Short mmCIF file of C-alpha atoms in Angstrom, two decimals:
data_model
loop_
_atom_site.label_atom_id
_atom_site.label_comp_id
_atom_site.label_asym_id
_atom_site.label_seq_id
_atom_site.Cartn_x
_atom_site.Cartn_y
_atom_site.Cartn_z
CA UNK A 28 0.29 8.32 -1.45
CA UNK A 29 -1.75 11.47 -1.81
CA UNK A 30 -3.83 11.82 -4.93
CA UNK A 31 -4.42 15.30 -6.33
CA UNK A 32 -6.10 16.56 -9.49
CA UNK A 33 -4.56 20.00 -9.57
CA UNK A 34 -0.87 19.73 -8.69
CA UNK A 35 1.98 17.39 -9.53
CA UNK A 36 4.48 17.30 -6.69
CA UNK A 37 8.11 16.26 -6.47
CA UNK A 38 8.33 14.09 -3.33
CA UNK A 39 11.59 12.89 -1.84
CA UNK A 40 12.55 9.57 -0.36
CA UNK A 41 15.35 8.30 1.84
CA UNK A 42 15.51 4.55 1.18
CA UNK A 43 18.93 3.22 0.25
CA UNK A 44 20.63 0.41 -1.66
CA UNK A 45 18.37 -1.94 -3.67
CA UNK A 46 15.20 -0.40 -2.32
CA UNK A 47 16.36 2.98 -3.62
CA UNK A 48 17.23 1.44 -6.98
CA UNK A 49 13.76 -0.09 -7.26
CA UNK A 50 12.14 3.26 -6.59
CA UNK A 51 14.38 4.98 -9.13
CA UNK A 52 13.47 2.38 -11.75
CA UNK A 53 9.79 3.12 -11.32
CA UNK A 54 10.38 6.87 -11.34
CA UNK A 55 11.54 6.78 -14.95
CA UNK A 56 9.48 7.10 -18.12
CA UNK A 57 8.94 3.43 -18.81
CA UNK A 58 5.64 3.06 -20.66
CA UNK A 59 2.12 4.35 -21.81
CA UNK A 60 -0.43 4.64 -24.56
CA UNK A 61 1.14 5.11 -27.98
CA UNK A 62 1.29 8.65 -29.38
CA UNK A 63 3.14 10.47 -32.15
CA UNK A 64 6.68 11.53 -31.16
CA UNK A 65 5.88 15.18 -31.78
CA UNK A 66 2.92 15.11 -29.37
CA UNK A 67 3.43 16.35 -25.84
CA UNK A 68 1.64 14.23 -23.26
CA UNK A 69 -0.15 16.98 -21.32
CA UNK A 70 -1.83 16.86 -17.94
CA UNK A 71 -5.23 17.13 -19.66
CA UNK A 72 -4.83 13.56 -20.96
CA UNK A 73 -5.07 12.03 -17.48
CA UNK A 74 -7.77 12.34 -14.85
CA UNK A 75 -5.65 12.21 -11.70
CA UNK A 76 -2.21 13.25 -10.43
CA UNK A 77 -0.38 11.82 -7.45
CA UNK A 78 2.76 11.95 -5.35
CA UNK A 79 4.22 9.36 -3.03
CA UNK A 80 6.42 8.98 0.07
CA UNK A 81 8.25 5.98 1.56
CA UNK A 82 9.61 5.05 4.96
CA UNK A 83 11.15 1.91 6.41
CA UNK A 84 12.85 1.03 9.69
CA UNK A 85 14.30 -2.09 11.25
CA UNK A 86 12.47 -3.17 14.37
CA UNK A 87 13.72 -5.65 16.94
CA UNK A 88 14.61 -8.23 14.28
CA UNK A 89 18.16 -9.08 13.23
CA UNK A 90 17.59 -7.58 9.79
CA UNK A 91 14.97 -5.62 7.93
CA UNK A 92 13.37 -8.13 5.55
CA UNK A 93 10.91 -5.61 4.09
CA UNK A 94 11.16 -4.25 0.55
CA UNK A 95 9.03 -1.73 -1.29
CA UNK A 96 8.75 -0.15 -4.69
CA UNK A 97 6.74 2.55 -6.32
CA UNK A 98 6.15 5.41 -8.71
CA UNK A 99 7.09 8.63 -6.96
CA UNK A 100 4.79 10.97 -8.88
CA UNK A 101 2.59 11.21 -11.94
CA UNK A 102 4.88 13.88 -13.38
CA UNK A 103 7.81 11.43 -13.30
CA UNK A 104 5.90 9.18 -15.72
CA UNK A 105 4.46 11.87 -17.95
CA UNK A 106 7.47 14.06 -18.67
CA UNK A 107 8.95 13.03 -22.04
CA UNK A 108 12.70 12.38 -22.09
CA UNK A 109 15.00 11.17 -24.86
CA UNK A 110 16.22 7.59 -24.74
CA UNK A 111 19.80 7.34 -23.42
CA UNK A 112 22.50 5.62 -25.41
CA UNK A 113 23.40 2.02 -24.59
CA UNK A 114 26.57 3.26 -22.95
CA UNK A 115 24.68 5.33 -20.38
CA UNK A 116 21.90 2.85 -19.59
CA UNK A 117 21.91 1.45 -16.05
CA UNK A 118 19.63 0.70 -13.12
CA UNK A 119 19.59 4.41 -12.34
CA UNK A 120 19.18 5.34 -16.00
CA UNK A 121 17.13 2.61 -17.73
CA UNK A 122 16.04 2.68 -21.39
CA UNK A 123 13.22 5.14 -21.99
CA UNK A 124 10.78 5.84 -24.77
CA UNK A 125 8.88 9.02 -25.56
CA UNK A 126 5.90 7.10 -26.95
CA UNK A 127 5.29 4.63 -24.12
CA UNK A 128 4.47 5.29 -20.45
CA UNK A 129 4.08 2.54 -17.87
CA UNK A 130 1.26 2.10 -15.41
CA UNK A 131 2.17 3.31 -11.91
CA UNK A 132 3.06 0.68 -9.33
CA UNK A 133 3.21 0.68 -5.54
CA UNK A 134 4.13 -2.41 -3.54
CA UNK A 135 5.23 -3.61 -0.09
CA UNK A 136 6.82 -7.01 0.54
CA UNK A 137 7.47 -8.44 4.02
CA UNK A 138 9.84 -11.41 3.88
CA UNK A 139 9.85 -14.17 6.50
CA UNK A 140 12.00 -17.18 7.19
CA UNK A 141 15.77 -17.47 7.29
CA UNK A 142 16.11 -16.05 3.77
CA UNK A 143 13.13 -13.71 3.97
CA UNK A 144 15.09 -10.74 2.67
CA UNK A 145 16.01 -12.70 -0.46
CA UNK A 146 12.33 -13.47 -0.99
CA UNK A 147 11.08 -9.89 -0.65
CA UNK A 148 13.96 -8.50 -2.70
CA UNK A 149 13.54 -11.02 -5.51
CA UNK A 150 9.80 -10.39 -5.76
CA UNK A 151 10.20 -6.62 -5.53
CA UNK A 152 12.83 -6.50 -8.26
CA UNK A 153 10.99 -9.01 -10.46
CA UNK A 154 7.64 -7.20 -10.32
CA UNK A 155 9.26 -3.79 -10.84
CA UNK A 156 11.07 -5.10 -13.89
CA UNK A 157 7.91 -6.64 -15.29
CA UNK A 158 5.93 -3.41 -14.95
CA UNK A 159 8.33 -1.68 -17.31
CA UNK A 160 6.34 -3.25 -20.15
CA UNK A 161 2.85 -2.56 -18.75
CA UNK A 162 1.19 0.42 -20.43
CA UNK A 163 -0.89 2.89 -18.44
CA UNK A 164 -4.03 2.61 -20.56
CA UNK A 165 -5.58 -0.36 -18.73
CA UNK A 166 -9.13 -0.89 -17.54
CA UNK A 167 -9.94 -2.65 -14.25
CA UNK A 168 -10.30 -6.13 -15.71
CA UNK A 169 -7.03 -5.87 -17.63
CA UNK A 170 -5.15 -4.56 -14.59
CA UNK A 171 -6.46 -7.39 -12.41
CA UNK A 172 -5.31 -9.95 -14.98
CA UNK A 173 -1.93 -8.23 -15.31
CA UNK A 174 -1.34 -8.27 -11.55
CA UNK A 175 -2.57 -11.87 -11.25
CA UNK A 176 -0.34 -13.16 -14.04
CA UNK A 177 2.75 -11.25 -12.97
CA UNK A 178 2.41 -12.25 -9.31
CA UNK A 179 2.02 -15.88 -10.39
CA UNK A 180 5.14 -15.77 -12.55
CA UNK A 181 7.04 -13.92 -9.83
CA UNK A 182 6.05 -16.60 -7.34
CA UNK A 183 7.15 -19.32 -9.75
CA UNK A 184 10.59 -17.75 -9.89
CA UNK A 185 10.72 -17.46 -6.09
CA UNK A 186 9.77 -21.12 -5.68
CA UNK A 187 12.57 -22.21 -8.01
CA UNK A 188 15.03 -20.16 -5.97
CA UNK A 189 13.70 -21.54 -2.66
CA UNK A 190 13.97 -25.14 -3.84
CA UNK A 191 17.53 -24.51 -5.03
CA UNK A 192 18.53 -23.25 -1.58
CA UNK A 193 16.71 -26.05 0.24
CA UNK A 194 15.26 -23.45 2.62
CA UNK A 195 11.67 -22.67 3.61
CA UNK A 196 10.91 -18.97 3.24
CA UNK A 197 8.54 -16.55 1.55
CA UNK A 198 7.10 -13.06 1.54
CA UNK A 199 3.84 -11.15 1.70
CA UNK A 200 2.85 -8.87 -1.18
CA UNK A 201 0.42 -5.97 -1.26
CA UNK A 202 0.49 -4.34 -4.69
CA UNK A 203 -1.50 -1.43 -6.13
CA UNK A 204 -1.82 0.23 -9.52
CA UNK A 205 -4.22 2.56 -11.32
CA UNK A 206 -6.71 1.61 -14.02
CA UNK A 207 -8.60 3.97 -16.34
CA UNK A 208 -5.93 6.59 -15.70
CA UNK A 209 -5.93 7.76 -19.31
CA UNK A 210 -9.69 8.26 -19.48
CA UNK A 211 -9.98 12.06 -19.13
CA UNK A 212 -13.77 11.80 -18.87
CA UNK A 213 -13.80 8.99 -16.32
CA UNK A 214 -12.45 8.22 -12.88
CA UNK A 215 -9.30 6.32 -12.07
CA UNK A 216 -9.60 3.20 -9.95
CA UNK A 217 -7.06 1.71 -7.60
CA UNK A 218 -6.60 -2.01 -8.20
CA UNK A 219 -5.04 -3.76 -5.18
CA UNK A 220 -3.77 -7.34 -5.03
CA UNK A 221 -2.93 -8.79 -1.62
CA UNK A 222 -1.19 -11.96 -0.44
CA UNK A 223 -0.45 -12.25 3.30
CA UNK A 224 -0.85 -9.82 6.18
CA UNK A 225 0.54 -6.60 4.77
CA UNK A 226 -2.33 -4.17 4.28
CA UNK A 227 -3.73 -1.35 2.15
CA UNK A 228 -6.32 1.24 3.16
CA UNK A 229 -7.71 4.32 1.44
CA UNK A 230 -8.43 7.43 3.52
CA UNK A 231 -10.91 9.90 2.05
CA UNK A 232 -11.54 13.41 3.43
CA UNK A 233 -15.25 13.88 4.20
CA UNK A 234 -17.38 16.53 5.88
CA UNK A 235 -19.78 16.01 8.76
CA UNK A 236 -21.67 18.16 11.26
CA UNK A 237 -19.98 19.04 14.50
CA UNK A 238 -22.10 20.35 17.40
CA UNK A 239 -20.37 22.69 19.82
CA UNK A 240 -21.75 24.38 22.97
CA UNK A 241 -21.63 28.16 22.74
CA UNK A 242 -22.44 31.06 25.00
CA UNK A 243 -26.07 32.11 24.29
CA UNK A 244 -25.13 35.74 24.78
CA UNK A 245 -22.67 35.48 21.91
CA UNK A 246 -25.20 33.87 19.58
CA UNK A 247 -27.13 36.07 17.23
CA UNK A 248 -30.34 34.01 17.57
CA UNK A 249 -31.25 31.42 14.95
CA UNK A 250 -29.56 32.11 11.68
CA UNK A 251 -27.04 30.87 9.19
CA UNK A 252 -23.75 32.60 8.68
CA UNK A 253 -20.81 31.98 6.39
CA UNK A 254 -17.37 31.66 8.01
CA UNK A 255 -14.25 30.64 6.18
CA UNK A 256 -16.25 28.80 3.57
CA UNK A 257 -18.22 26.68 6.08
CA UNK A 258 -21.90 27.08 6.92
CA UNK A 259 -22.56 27.41 10.68
CA UNK A 260 -26.16 27.04 11.84
CA UNK A 261 -27.10 28.33 15.30
CA UNK A 262 -30.01 26.55 17.01
CA UNK A 263 -31.64 26.37 20.43
CA UNK A 264 -32.22 23.01 22.07
CA UNK A 265 -35.35 23.94 23.99
CA UNK A 266 -33.53 24.59 27.25
CA UNK A 267 -32.27 28.03 26.51
CA UNK A 268 -28.82 26.70 25.68
CA UNK A 269 -27.59 27.16 22.17
CA UNK A 270 -25.35 25.07 20.01
CA UNK A 271 -23.53 25.68 16.79
CA UNK A 272 -23.54 23.06 14.07
CA UNK A 273 -20.60 23.31 11.69
CA UNK A 274 -18.87 21.09 9.20
CA UNK A 275 -15.64 19.34 10.19
CA UNK A 276 -13.29 17.23 8.11
CA UNK A 277 -12.73 13.58 8.97
CA UNK A 278 -11.06 10.67 7.18
CA UNK A 279 -13.35 7.93 5.93
CA UNK A 280 -11.59 4.54 6.07
CA UNK A 281 -11.96 2.33 3.00
CA UNK A 282 -10.21 -1.07 3.43
CA UNK A 283 -8.53 -2.24 0.23
CA UNK A 284 -7.31 -5.60 1.54
CA UNK A 285 -8.14 -8.22 4.13
CA UNK A 286 -5.32 -9.80 6.14
CA UNK A 287 -4.74 -13.47 5.39
CA UNK A 288 -4.46 -14.37 9.05
CA UNK A 289 -5.69 -17.39 10.96
CA UNK A 290 -8.32 -15.24 12.65
CA UNK A 291 -10.31 -15.50 9.38
CA UNK A 292 -12.66 -18.45 9.71
CA UNK A 293 -13.06 -18.78 5.94
CA UNK A 294 -9.30 -19.15 5.47
CA UNK A 295 -9.02 -21.72 8.29
CA UNK A 296 -11.89 -23.69 6.79
CA UNK A 297 -10.23 -23.62 3.38
CA UNK A 298 -7.03 -25.10 4.83
CA UNK A 299 -8.92 -27.81 6.72
CA UNK A 300 -11.05 -28.75 3.70
CA UNK A 301 -8.40 -28.71 1.00
CA UNK A 302 -5.14 -29.81 2.62
CA UNK A 303 -3.50 -31.87 5.34
CA UNK A 304 -2.16 -28.73 6.98
CA UNK A 305 -2.51 -28.43 10.74
CA UNK A 306 -3.54 -25.29 12.57
CA UNK A 307 -1.82 -25.12 15.94
CA UNK A 308 -1.19 -22.59 18.71
CA UNK A 309 2.44 -21.49 18.60
CA UNK A 310 4.71 -20.64 21.52
CA UNK A 311 3.76 -16.96 21.22
CA UNK A 312 0.06 -17.79 21.46
CA UNK A 313 -0.57 -17.10 17.76
CA UNK A 314 -2.30 -19.62 15.52
CA UNK A 315 0.01 -21.07 12.89
CA UNK A 316 -0.15 -23.39 9.89
CA UNK A 317 2.29 -26.30 9.88
CA UNK A 318 2.78 -29.58 7.96
CA UNK A 319 0.99 -32.77 8.85
CA UNK A 320 2.76 -34.96 11.44
CA UNK A 321 2.34 -37.97 9.16
CA UNK A 322 4.79 -36.29 6.76
CA UNK A 323 7.11 -34.48 9.15
CA UNK A 324 7.70 -35.29 12.83
CA UNK A 325 6.87 -32.49 15.25
CA UNK A 326 10.48 -32.04 16.41
CA UNK A 327 11.58 -31.45 12.78
CA UNK A 328 8.80 -28.87 12.26
CA UNK A 329 9.79 -27.04 15.45
CA UNK A 330 13.53 -27.20 14.74
CA UNK A 331 13.13 -25.84 11.22
CA UNK A 332 10.37 -23.39 12.19
CA UNK A 333 8.05 -24.72 9.50
CA UNK A 334 5.05 -22.85 10.85
CA UNK A 335 3.48 -19.66 9.56
CA UNK A 336 1.03 -17.24 11.17
CA UNK A 337 -0.72 -16.44 7.88
CA UNK A 338 -2.74 -18.44 5.38
CA UNK A 339 -1.37 -17.03 2.11
CA UNK A 340 2.13 -16.13 1.05
CA UNK A 341 4.46 -16.11 -1.91
CA UNK A 342 7.12 -18.82 -1.69
CA UNK A 343 7.20 -21.58 0.98
CA UNK A 344 7.82 -24.76 -1.05
CA UNK A 345 6.86 -26.96 1.92
CA UNK A 346 3.91 -25.09 3.47
CA UNK A 347 2.42 -24.48 0.03
CA UNK A 348 1.54 -28.21 0.12
CA UNK A 349 -0.42 -27.70 3.35
CA UNK A 350 -2.86 -24.95 2.53
CA UNK A 351 -0.64 -21.85 2.34
CA UNK A 352 -1.50 -20.59 -1.14
CA UNK A 353 -0.13 -17.72 -3.20
CA UNK A 354 -3.43 -16.66 -4.82
CA UNK A 355 -4.03 -12.93 -4.32
CA UNK A 356 -7.33 -11.36 -3.34
CA UNK A 357 -8.36 -8.24 -5.27
CA UNK A 358 -10.12 -5.02 -4.37
CA UNK A 359 -10.70 -2.10 -6.72
CA UNK A 360 -12.08 1.30 -5.78
CA UNK A 361 -12.57 4.67 -7.47
CA UNK A 362 -10.18 7.35 -6.27
CA UNK A 363 -10.81 11.07 -5.88
CA UNK A 364 -8.73 14.18 -5.47
CA UNK A 365 -7.36 14.34 -1.92
CA UNK A 366 -7.51 10.58 -1.23
CA UNK A 367 -4.62 9.11 0.77
CA UNK A 368 -3.51 5.54 0.10
CA UNK A 369 -1.50 3.74 2.80
CA UNK A 370 0.26 0.44 2.12
CA UNK A 371 2.33 -1.02 4.95
CA UNK A 372 3.81 -4.21 6.35
CA UNK A 373 2.40 -5.61 9.59
CA UNK A 374 5.01 -3.70 11.59
CA UNK A 375 2.59 -0.76 11.38
CA UNK A 376 -0.70 -2.64 11.76
CA UNK A 377 0.41 -4.65 14.81
CA UNK A 378 0.61 -1.42 16.82
CA UNK A 379 -1.91 0.84 15.05
CA UNK A 380 -5.41 -0.01 13.88
CA UNK A 381 -6.90 1.49 10.72
CA UNK A 382 -8.74 3.96 12.96
CA UNK A 383 -5.56 4.96 14.77
CA UNK A 384 -3.76 5.60 11.49
CA UNK A 385 -6.66 7.73 10.24
CA UNK A 386 -6.83 9.66 13.51
CA UNK A 387 -3.09 10.34 13.46
CA UNK A 388 -3.05 11.50 9.86
CA UNK A 389 -5.98 13.77 10.67
CA UNK A 390 -3.71 15.55 13.19
CA UNK A 391 -1.18 16.12 10.42
CA UNK A 392 -2.93 19.18 9.04
CA UNK A 393 -0.48 19.40 6.16
CA UNK A 394 -1.72 16.09 4.78
CA UNK A 395 -4.45 18.02 2.94
CA UNK A 396 -2.09 20.76 1.77
CA UNK A 397 -1.10 20.08 -1.86
CA UNK A 398 2.16 22.02 -1.50
CA UNK A 399 3.35 19.78 1.36
CA UNK A 400 5.62 16.85 0.51
CA UNK A 401 3.79 13.64 1.30
CA UNK A 402 7.18 12.32 2.40
CA UNK A 403 6.92 14.49 5.52
CA UNK A 404 3.59 12.90 6.41
CA UNK A 405 4.93 9.40 5.76
CA UNK A 406 7.94 10.00 8.03
CA UNK A 407 5.65 11.30 10.79
CA UNK A 408 3.51 8.14 10.67
CA UNK A 409 6.62 5.97 10.85
CA UNK A 410 7.89 7.87 13.91
CA UNK A 411 4.49 7.55 15.59
CA UNK A 412 4.61 3.78 15.11
CA UNK A 413 8.06 3.63 16.72
CA UNK A 414 6.88 5.85 19.60
CA UNK A 415 3.88 3.63 20.33
CA UNK A 416 6.04 0.51 20.42
CA UNK A 417 8.23 2.13 23.06
CA UNK A 418 5.30 3.45 25.10
CA UNK A 419 3.64 0.04 25.14
CA UNK A 420 6.91 -1.76 25.80
CA UNK A 421 6.48 -4.02 22.77
CA UNK A 422 9.21 -5.42 20.57
CA UNK A 423 8.71 -3.95 17.13
CA UNK A 424 8.62 -5.76 13.83
CA UNK A 425 10.19 -4.26 10.74
CA UNK A 426 7.92 -1.53 9.40
CA UNK A 427 7.66 -0.23 5.85
CA UNK A 428 5.09 2.37 4.79
CA UNK A 429 4.14 3.65 1.33
#
């Protein structure tokens, strides 16, 4: 998601079926601060504009159990439209109101277990539906409470469904929204809630000095000159050689979540202190949480695959009794024009580090061009992930990127 102050874009997306329907729901005018019907909600009433792209692909798994949802652009929320008649209302054309605009929402869910797709789809649809009644004029504290309460109630619904099926399954959730969006004199903040090992990072364009060797004969002694808007300072280093110091753009990495994996000592300690859950080394060499042997024999745990390589998740009626909790962790951070938010399932992060993602996006020179569809950049990152899996000869997990 690229955030811009000056332009509202019209990104495209290529997701199909229920994922497409979820995106379309969030693209509509579904809520905001109250205003008189005759007022036109102008761009000067917000402090930030954004556009968004999506990509998903099935890895080596039997099915893609990822789901995602999101608001495609700020303009899709702000443009007033008349409410359709009851006869024309549908998933693609939900009820709208000219005096209410919803808070934006972006989310990635990565289901796991035999019915993992049901888990991610239920949570995606449930949270999207709930955000139809969330107005955009929220501060940070309110938005945290809104995300906390709605994730809890979404998880309650998932647990009921899981118990009805008699199956053990669940899903990750990394969810982001904006607070203080309707404060024209302030700065918007991203509020991110995370459960599991999907991840969110913010990439911020910054400037730093770059020193380059130059031919002394081409240097015009020590001076400053202006070139294409950047100051270049020519110096000598005491050996007769000269260097040029200029400003280059790089992407600062700002983590907005921390994976709930068993490599986190604090999470492992929490499970040991507060539950009878066991932490074991699985067949793949990964640490996993599983039930206590005094409750379930080992052969039953192995046969039913009641082991999870993360410490928090939505769902899991059995493992939730052994330390796998659904409580989200929160991070909020001010956003600026030009920031790039990346949310993705672990299919991306298992092959690319935060630094690799930042370095790749830096090579996509159009990422900083406000007239470029962010969808193009999102597709390029997805293809790079697939390429790296092939180069390294690794089986790929499902990968969804927002």
